[in-house]
mmCIF file with all atom_site columns, C-alpha atoms in Angstrom:
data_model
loop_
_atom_site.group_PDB
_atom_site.id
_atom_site.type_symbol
_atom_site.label_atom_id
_atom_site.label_alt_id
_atom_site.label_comp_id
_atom_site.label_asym_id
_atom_site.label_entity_id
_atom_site.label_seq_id
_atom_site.pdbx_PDB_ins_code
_atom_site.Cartn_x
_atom_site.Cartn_y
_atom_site.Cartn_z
_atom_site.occupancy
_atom_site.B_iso_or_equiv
_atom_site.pdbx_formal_charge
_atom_site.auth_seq_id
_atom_site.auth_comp_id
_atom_site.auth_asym_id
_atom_site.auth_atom_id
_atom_site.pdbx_PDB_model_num
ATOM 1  C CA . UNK A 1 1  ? 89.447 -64.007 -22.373 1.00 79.00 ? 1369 UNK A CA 1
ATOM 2  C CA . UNK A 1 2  ? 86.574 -66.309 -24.579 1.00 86.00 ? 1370 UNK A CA 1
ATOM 3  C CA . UNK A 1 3  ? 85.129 -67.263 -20.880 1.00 88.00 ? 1371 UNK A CA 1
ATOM 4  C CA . UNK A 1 4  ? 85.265 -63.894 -19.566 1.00 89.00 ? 1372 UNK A CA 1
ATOM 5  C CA . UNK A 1 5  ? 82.830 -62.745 -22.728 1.00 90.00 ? 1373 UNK A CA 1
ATOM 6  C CA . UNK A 1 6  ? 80.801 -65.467 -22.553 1.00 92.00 ? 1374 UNK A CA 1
ATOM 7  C CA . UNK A 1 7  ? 80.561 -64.789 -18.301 1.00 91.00 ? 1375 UNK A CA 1
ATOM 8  C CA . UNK A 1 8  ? 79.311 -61.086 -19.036 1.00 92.00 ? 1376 UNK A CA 1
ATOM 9  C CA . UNK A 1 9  ? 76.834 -61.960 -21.997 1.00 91.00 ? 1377 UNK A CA 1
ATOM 10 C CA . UNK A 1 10 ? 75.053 -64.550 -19.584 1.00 92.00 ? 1378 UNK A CA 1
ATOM 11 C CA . UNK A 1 11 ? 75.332 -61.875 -17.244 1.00 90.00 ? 1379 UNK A CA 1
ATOM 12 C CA . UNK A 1 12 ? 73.664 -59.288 -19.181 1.00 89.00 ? 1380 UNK A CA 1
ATOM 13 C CA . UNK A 1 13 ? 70.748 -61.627 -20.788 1.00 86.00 ? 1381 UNK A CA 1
ATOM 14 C CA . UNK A 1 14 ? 70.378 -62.148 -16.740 1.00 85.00 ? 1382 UNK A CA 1
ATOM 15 C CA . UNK A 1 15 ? 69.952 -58.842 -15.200 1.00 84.00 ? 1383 UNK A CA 1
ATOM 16 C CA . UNK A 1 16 ? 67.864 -58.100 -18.520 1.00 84.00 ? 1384 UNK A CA 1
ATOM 17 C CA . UNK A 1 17 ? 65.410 -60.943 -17.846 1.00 80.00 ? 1385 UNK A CA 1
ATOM 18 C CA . UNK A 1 18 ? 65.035 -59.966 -14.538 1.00 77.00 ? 1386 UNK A CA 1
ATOM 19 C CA . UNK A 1 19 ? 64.310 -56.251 -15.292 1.00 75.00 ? 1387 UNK A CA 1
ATOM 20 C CA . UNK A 1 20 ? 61.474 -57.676 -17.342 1.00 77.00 ? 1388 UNK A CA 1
ATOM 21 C CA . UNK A 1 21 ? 60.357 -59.872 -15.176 1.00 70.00 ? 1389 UNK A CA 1
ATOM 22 C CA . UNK A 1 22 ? 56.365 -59.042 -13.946 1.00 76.00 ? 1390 UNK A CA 1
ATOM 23 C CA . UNK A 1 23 ? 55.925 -56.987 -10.450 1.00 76.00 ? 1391 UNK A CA 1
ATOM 24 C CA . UNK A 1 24 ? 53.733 -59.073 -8.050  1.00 78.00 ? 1392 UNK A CA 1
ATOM 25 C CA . UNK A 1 25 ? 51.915 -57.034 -5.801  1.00 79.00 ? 1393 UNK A CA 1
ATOM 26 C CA . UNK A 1 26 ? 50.485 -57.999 -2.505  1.00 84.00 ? 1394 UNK A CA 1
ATOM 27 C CA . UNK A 1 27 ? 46.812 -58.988 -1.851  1.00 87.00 ? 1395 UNK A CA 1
ATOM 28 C CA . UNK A 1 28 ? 46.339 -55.376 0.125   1.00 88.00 ? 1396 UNK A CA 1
ATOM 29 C CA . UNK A 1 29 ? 48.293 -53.135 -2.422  1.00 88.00 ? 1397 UNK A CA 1
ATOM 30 C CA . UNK A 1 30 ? 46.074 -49.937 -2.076  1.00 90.00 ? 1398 UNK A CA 1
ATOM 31 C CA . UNK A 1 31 ? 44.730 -50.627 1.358   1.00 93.00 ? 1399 UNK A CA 1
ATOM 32 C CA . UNK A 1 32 ? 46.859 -47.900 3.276   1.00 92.00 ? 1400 UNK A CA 1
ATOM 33 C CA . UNK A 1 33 ? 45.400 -45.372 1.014   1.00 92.00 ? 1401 UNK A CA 1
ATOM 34 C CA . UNK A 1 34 ? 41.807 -46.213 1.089   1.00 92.00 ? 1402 UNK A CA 1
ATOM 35 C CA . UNK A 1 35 ? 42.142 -46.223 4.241   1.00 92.00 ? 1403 UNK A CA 1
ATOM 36 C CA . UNK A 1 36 ? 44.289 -42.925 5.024   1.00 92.00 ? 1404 UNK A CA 1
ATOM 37 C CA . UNK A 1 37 ? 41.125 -41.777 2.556   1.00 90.00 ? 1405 UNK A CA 1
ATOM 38 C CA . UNK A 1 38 ? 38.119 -42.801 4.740   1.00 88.00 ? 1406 UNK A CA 1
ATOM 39 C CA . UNK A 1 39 ? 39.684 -41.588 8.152   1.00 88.00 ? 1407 UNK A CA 1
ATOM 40 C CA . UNK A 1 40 ? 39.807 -38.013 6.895   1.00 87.00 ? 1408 UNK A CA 1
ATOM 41 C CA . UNK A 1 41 ? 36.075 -37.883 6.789   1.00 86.00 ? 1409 UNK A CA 1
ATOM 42 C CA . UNK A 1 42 ? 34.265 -36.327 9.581   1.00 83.00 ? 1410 UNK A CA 1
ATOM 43 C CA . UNK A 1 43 ? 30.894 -37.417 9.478   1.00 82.00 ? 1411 UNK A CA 1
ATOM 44 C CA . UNK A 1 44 ? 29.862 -40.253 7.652   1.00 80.00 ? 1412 UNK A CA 1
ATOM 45 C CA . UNK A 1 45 ? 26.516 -39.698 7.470   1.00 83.00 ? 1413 UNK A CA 1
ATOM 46 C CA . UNK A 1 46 ? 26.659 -35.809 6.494   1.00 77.00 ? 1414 UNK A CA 1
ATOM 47 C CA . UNK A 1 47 ? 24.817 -37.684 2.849   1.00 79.00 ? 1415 UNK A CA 1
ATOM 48 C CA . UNK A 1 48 ? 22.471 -39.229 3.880   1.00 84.00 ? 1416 UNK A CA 1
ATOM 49 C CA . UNK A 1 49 ? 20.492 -36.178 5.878   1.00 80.00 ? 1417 UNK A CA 1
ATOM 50 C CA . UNK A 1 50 ? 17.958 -34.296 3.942   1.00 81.00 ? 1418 UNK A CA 1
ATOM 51 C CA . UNK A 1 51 ? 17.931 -30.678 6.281   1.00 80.00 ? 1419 UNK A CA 1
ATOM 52 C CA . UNK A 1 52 ? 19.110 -27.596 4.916   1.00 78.00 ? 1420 UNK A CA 1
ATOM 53 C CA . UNK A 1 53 ? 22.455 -26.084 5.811   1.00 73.00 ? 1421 UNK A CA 1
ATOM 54 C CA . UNK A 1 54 ? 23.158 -23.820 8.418   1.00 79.00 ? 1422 UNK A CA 1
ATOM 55 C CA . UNK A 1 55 ? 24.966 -21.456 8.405   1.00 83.00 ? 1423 UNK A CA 1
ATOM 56 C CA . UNK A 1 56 ? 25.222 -17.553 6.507   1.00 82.00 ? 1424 UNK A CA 1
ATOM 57 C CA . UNK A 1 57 ? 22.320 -15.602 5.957   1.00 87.00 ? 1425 UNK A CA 1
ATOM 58 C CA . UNK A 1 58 ? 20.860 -15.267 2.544   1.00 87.00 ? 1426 UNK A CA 1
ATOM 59 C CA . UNK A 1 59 ? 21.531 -11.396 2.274   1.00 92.00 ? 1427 UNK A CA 1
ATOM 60 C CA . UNK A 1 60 ? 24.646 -11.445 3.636   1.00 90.00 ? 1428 UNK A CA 1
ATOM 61 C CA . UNK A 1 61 ? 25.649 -14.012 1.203   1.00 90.00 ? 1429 UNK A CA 1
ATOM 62 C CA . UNK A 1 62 ? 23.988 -12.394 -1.914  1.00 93.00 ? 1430 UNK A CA 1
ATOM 63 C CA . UNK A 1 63 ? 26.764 -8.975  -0.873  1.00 94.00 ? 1431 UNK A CA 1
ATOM 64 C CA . UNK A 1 64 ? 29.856 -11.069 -0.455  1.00 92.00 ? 1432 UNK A CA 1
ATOM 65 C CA . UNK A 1 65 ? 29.730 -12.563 -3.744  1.00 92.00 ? 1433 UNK A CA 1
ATOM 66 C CA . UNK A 1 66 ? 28.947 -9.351  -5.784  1.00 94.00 ? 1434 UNK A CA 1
ATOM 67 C CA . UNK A 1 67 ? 31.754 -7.987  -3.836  1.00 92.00 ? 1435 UNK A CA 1
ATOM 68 C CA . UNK A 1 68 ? 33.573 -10.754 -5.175  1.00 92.00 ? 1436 UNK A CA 1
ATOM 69 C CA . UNK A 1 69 ? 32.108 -10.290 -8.667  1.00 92.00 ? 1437 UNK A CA 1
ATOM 70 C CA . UNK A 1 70 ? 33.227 -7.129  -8.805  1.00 90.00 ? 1438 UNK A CA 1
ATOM 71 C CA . UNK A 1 71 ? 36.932 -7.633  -7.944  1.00 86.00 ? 1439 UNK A CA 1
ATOM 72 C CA . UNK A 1 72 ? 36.911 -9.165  -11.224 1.00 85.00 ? 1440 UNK A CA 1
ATOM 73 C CA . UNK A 1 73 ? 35.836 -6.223  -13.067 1.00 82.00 ? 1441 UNK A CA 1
ATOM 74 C CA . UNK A 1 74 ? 38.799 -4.255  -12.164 1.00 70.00 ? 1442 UNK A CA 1
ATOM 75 C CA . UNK A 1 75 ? 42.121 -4.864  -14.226 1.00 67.00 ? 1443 UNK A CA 1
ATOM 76 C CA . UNK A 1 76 ? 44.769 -5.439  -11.117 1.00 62.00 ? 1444 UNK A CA 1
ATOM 77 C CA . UNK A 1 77 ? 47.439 -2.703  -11.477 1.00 60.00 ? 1445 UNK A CA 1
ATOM 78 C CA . UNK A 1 78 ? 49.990 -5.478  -11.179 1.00 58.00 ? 1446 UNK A CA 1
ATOM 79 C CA . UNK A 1 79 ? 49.023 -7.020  -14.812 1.00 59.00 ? 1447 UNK A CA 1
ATOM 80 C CA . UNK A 1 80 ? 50.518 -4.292  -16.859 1.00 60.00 ? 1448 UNK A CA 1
ATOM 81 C CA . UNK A 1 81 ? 54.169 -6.200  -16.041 1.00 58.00 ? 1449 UNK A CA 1
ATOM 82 C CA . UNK A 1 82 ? 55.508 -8.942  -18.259 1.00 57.00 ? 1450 UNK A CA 1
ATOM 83 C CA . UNK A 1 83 ? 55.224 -12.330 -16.746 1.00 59.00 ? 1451 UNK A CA 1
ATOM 84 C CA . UNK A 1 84 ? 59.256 -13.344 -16.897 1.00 63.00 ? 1452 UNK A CA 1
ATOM 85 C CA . UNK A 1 85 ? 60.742 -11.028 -14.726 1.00 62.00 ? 1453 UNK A CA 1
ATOM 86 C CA . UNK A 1 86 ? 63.150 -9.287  -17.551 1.00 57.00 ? 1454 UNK A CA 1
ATOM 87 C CA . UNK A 1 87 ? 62.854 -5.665  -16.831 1.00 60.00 ? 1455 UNK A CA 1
ATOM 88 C CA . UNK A 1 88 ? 60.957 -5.319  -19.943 1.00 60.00 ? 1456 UNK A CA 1
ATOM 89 C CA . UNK A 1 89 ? 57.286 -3.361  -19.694 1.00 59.00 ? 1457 UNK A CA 1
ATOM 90 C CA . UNK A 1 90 ? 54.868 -4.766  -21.468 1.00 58.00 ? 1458 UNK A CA 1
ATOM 91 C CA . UNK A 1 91 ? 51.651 -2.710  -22.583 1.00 55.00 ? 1459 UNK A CA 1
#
């Protein structure tokens, strides 16, 4: 019975060490996602070009987003409703 304590104590203070023990990681730890990161762009010189962009006209432009201003100055009828579905009606 004495042995059998002594067995799990050393067993213990040994699977403790090891949890404490310090994680080596590889000389390329981070390499997979740097490089996962740099395929996704398109054009790797898009930065370094000084032309303008191409693209929507400046009128057309200037009504979209005071169309989308505006949205915002409307209360959406959907607000008046508590956020928790309860059944209770909030004001």
């Amino acid at each position: 019975m004495q042995s059998m304590k002594i067995s799990l104590v050393v067993l213990v203070g040994a699977l403790t060490g090891a949890g404490c023990a310090p994680t080596q990681l590889g000389e390329n730890y981070g390499t997979a996602y740097y490089t996962m990161l740099e395929s996704q762009i398109l054009d790797t010189t898009a930065g370094r070009t000084q032309d303008p962009v191409v693209g929507l006209e400046g009128k057309a432009a200037m009504i979209s987003i005071e169309q989308y201003r505006k949205t915002f100055e409307q209360r959406d009828a959907g607000f008046n409703r508590s956020l928790i579905t309860s059944g209770i009606k909030t004001n």
